[in-house]
mmCIF file with all atom_site columns, C-alpha atoms in Angstrom:
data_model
loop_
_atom_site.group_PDB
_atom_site.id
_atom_site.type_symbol
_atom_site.label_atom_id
_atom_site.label_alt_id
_atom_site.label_comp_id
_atom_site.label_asym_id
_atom_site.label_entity_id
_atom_site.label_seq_id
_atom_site.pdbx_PDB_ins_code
_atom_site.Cartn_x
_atom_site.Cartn_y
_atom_site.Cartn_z
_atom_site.occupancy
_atom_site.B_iso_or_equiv
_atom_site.pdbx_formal_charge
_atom_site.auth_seq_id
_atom_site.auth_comp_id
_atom_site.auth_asym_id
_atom_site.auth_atom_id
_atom_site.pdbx_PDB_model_num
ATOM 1  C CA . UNK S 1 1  ? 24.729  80.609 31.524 1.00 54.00 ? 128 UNK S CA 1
ATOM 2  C CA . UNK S 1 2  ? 22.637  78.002 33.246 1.00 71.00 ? 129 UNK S CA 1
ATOM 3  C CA . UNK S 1 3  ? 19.606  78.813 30.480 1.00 71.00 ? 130 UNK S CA 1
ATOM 4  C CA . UNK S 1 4  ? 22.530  77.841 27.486 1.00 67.00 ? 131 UNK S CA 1
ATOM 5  C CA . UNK S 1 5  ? 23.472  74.823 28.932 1.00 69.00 ? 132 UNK S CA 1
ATOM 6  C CA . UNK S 1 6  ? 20.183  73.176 29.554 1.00 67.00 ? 133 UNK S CA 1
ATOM 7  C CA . UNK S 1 7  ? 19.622  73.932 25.761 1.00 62.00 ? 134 UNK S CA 1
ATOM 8  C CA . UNK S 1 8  ? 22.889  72.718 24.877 1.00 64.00 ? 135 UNK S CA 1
ATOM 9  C CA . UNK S 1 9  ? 22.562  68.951 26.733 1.00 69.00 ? 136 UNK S CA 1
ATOM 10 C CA . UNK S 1 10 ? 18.991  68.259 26.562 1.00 88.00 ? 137 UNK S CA 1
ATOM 11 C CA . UNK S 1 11 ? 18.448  65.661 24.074 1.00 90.00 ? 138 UNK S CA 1
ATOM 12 C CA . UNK S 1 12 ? 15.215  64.681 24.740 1.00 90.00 ? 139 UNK S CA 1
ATOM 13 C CA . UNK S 1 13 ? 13.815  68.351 24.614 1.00 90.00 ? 140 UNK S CA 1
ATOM 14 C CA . UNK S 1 14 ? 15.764  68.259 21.263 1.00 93.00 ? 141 UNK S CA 1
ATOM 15 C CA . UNK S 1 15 ? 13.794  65.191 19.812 1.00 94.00 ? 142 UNK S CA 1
ATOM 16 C CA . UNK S 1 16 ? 10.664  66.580 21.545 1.00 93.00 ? 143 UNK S CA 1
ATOM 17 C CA . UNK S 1 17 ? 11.343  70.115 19.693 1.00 95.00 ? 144 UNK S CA 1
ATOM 18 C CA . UNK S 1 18 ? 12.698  67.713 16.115 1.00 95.00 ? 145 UNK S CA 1
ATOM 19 C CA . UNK S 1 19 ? 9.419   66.132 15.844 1.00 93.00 ? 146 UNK S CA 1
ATOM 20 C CA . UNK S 1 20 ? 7.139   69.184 16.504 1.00 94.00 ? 147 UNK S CA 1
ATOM 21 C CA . UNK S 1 21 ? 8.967   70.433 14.071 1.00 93.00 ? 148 UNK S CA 1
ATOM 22 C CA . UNK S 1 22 ? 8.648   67.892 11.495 1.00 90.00 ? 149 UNK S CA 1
ATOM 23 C CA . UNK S 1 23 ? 4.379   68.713 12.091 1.00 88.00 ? 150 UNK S CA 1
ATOM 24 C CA . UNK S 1 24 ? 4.977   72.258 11.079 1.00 84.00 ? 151 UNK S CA 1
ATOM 25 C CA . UNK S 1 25 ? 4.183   73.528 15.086 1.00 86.00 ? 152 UNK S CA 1
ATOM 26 C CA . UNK S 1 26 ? 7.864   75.086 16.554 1.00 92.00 ? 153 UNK S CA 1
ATOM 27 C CA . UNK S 1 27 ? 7.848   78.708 17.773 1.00 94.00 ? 154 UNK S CA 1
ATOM 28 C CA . UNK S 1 28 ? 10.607  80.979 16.792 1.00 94.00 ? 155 UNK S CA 1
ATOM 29 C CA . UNK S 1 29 ? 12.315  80.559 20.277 1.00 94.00 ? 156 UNK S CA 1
ATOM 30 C CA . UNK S 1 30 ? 12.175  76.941 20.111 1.00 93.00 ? 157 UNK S CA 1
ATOM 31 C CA . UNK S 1 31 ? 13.866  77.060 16.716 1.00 94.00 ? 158 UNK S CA 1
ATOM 32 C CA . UNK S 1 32 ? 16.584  78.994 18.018 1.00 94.00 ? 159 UNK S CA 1
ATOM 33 C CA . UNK S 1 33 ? 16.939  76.655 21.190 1.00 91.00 ? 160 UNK S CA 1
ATOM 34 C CA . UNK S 1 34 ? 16.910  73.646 18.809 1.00 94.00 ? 161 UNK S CA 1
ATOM 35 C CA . UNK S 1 35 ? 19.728  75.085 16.523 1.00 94.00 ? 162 UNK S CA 1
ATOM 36 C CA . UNK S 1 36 ? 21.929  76.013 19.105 1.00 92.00 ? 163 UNK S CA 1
ATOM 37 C CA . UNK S 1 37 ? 21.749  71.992 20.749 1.00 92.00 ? 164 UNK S CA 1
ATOM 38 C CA . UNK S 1 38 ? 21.953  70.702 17.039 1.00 94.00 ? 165 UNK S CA 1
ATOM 39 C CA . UNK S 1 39 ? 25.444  72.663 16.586 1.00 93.00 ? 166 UNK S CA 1
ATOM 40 C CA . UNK S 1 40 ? 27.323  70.209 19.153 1.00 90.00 ? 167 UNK S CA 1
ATOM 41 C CA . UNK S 1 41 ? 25.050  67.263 18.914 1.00 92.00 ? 168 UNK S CA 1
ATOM 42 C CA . UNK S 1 42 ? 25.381  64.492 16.291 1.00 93.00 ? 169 UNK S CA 1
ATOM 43 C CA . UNK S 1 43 ? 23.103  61.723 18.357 1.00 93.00 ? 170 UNK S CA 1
ATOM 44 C CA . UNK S 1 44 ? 20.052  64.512 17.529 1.00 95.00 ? 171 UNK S CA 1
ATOM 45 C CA . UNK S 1 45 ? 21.243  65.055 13.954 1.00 95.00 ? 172 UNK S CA 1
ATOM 46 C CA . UNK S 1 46 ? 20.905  61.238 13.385 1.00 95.00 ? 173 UNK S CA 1
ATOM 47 C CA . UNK S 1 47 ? 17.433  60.834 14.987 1.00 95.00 ? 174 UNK S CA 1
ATOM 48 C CA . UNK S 1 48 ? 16.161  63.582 12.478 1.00 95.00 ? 175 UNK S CA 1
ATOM 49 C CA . UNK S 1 49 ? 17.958  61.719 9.642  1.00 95.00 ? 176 UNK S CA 1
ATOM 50 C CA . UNK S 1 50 ? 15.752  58.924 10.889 1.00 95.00 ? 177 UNK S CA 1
ATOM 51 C CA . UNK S 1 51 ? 12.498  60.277 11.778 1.00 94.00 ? 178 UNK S CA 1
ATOM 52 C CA . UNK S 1 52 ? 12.196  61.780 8.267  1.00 93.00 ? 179 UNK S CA 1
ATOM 53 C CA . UNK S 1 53 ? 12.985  58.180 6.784  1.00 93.00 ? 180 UNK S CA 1
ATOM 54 C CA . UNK S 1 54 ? 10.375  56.387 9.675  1.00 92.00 ? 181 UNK S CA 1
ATOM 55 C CA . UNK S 1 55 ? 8.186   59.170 8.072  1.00 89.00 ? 182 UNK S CA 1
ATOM 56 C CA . UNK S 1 56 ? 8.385   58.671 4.709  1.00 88.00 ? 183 UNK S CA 1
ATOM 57 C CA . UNK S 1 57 ? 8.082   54.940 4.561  1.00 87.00 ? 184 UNK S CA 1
ATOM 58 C CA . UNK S 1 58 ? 4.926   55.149 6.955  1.00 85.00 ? 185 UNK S CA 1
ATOM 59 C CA . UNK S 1 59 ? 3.650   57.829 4.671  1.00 82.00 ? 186 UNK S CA 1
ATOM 60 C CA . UNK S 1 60 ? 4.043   55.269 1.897  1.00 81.00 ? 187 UNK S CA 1
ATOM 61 C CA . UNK S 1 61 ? 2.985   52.390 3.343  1.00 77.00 ? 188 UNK S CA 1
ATOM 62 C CA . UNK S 1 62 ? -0.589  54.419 4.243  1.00 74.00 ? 189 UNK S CA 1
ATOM 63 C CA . UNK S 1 63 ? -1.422  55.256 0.616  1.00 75.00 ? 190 UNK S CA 1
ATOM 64 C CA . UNK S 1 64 ? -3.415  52.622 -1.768 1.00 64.00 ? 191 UNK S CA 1
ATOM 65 C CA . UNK S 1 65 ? -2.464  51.173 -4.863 1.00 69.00 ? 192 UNK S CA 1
ATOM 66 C CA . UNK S 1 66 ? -4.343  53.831 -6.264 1.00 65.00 ? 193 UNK S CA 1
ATOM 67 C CA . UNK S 1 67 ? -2.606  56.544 -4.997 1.00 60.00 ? 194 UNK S CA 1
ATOM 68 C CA . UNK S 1 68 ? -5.572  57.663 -2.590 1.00 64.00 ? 195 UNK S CA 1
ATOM 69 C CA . UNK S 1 69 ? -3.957  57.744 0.994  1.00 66.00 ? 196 UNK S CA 1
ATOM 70 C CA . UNK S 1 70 ? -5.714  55.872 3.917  1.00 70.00 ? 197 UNK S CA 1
ATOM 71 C CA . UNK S 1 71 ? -7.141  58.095 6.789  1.00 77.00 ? 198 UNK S CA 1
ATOM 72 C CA . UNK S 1 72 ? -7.206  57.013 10.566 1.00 81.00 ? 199 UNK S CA 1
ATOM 73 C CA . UNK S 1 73 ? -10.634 57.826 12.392 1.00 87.00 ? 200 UNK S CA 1
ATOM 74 C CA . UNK S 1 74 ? -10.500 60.239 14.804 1.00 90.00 ? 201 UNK S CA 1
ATOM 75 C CA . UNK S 1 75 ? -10.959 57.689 17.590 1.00 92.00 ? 202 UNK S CA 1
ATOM 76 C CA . UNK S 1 76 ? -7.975  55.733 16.577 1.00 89.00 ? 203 UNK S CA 1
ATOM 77 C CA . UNK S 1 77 ? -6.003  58.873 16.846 1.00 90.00 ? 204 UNK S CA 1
ATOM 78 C CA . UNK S 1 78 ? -7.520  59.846 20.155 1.00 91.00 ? 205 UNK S CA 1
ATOM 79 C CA . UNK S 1 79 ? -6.936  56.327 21.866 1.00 91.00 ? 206 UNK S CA 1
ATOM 80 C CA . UNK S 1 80 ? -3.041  56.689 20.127 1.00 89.00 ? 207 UNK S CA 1
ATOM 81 C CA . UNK S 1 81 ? -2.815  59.938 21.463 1.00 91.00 ? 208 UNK S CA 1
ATOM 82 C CA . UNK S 1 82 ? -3.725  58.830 25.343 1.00 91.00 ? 209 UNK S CA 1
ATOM 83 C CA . UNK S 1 83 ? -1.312  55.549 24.835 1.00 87.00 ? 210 UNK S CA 1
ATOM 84 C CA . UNK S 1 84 ? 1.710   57.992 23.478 1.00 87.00 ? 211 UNK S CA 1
ATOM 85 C CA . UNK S 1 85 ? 1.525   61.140 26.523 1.00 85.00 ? 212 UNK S CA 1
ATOM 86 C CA . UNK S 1 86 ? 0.957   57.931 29.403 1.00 87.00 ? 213 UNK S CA 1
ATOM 87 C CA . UNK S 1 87 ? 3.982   56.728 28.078 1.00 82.00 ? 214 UNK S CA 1
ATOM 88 C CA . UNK S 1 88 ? 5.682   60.127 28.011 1.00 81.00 ? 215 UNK S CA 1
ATOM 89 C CA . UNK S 1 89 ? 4.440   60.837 31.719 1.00 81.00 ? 216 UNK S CA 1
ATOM 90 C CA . UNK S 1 90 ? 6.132   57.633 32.854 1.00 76.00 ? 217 UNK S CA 1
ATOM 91 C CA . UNK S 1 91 ? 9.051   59.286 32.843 1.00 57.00 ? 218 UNK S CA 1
#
C-alpha cells in the first residue's frame, strides 16, 4: 500500500513524469503511475493544461515571419541544461 500512496500524493514526481511526457520519453510504468495520481489530482491536471499552453506560445514565438523556426546552439542548450538540474538539486 505504501508503493500506491507515494504515487497517489507526489505532485512533483507528477509534473516531473507530465513534462517527460510532453517530450515523447515516459515508460509504460511511469504512464501508469502518472494516471493513477492524475485520477485524484486537479492541481496536476491544471499544470498540464498550462505547460501545453507555455509550450505552444514558446513554440510560436521561436518561429520567423517566414515560417522557418529558430534553432538554439547546442551550447545554449548545454549551459540551460546545467542552470535547470542545479536548480532541481537545490531541493
Amino acid at each position: 500500500m505504501g508503493e500506491l500512496k507515494r504515487i497517489i500524493y507526489n505532485c512533483q514526481q507528477a509534473t516531473f513524469l507530465i513534462d517527460k511526457r510532453m517530450e515523447g520519453k515516459i515508460t509504460f510504468r511511469e504512464r501508469i503511475e502518472l494516471r493513477i495520481h492524475l485520477i485524484q489530482c486537479d492541481v496536476c491536471k491544471l499544470y498540464i493544461k498550462q505547460s501545453e499552453k507555455i509550450n505552444e506560445m514558446i513554440k510560436s514565438l521561436l518561429k520567423t515571419p517566414t515560417g522557418l523556426e529558430i534553432l538554439l546552439d547546442d551550447t545554449f542548450k548545454d549551459e540551460l541544461q546545467v542552470k535547470i538540474d542545479t536548480q532541481l538539486n537545490k531541493n
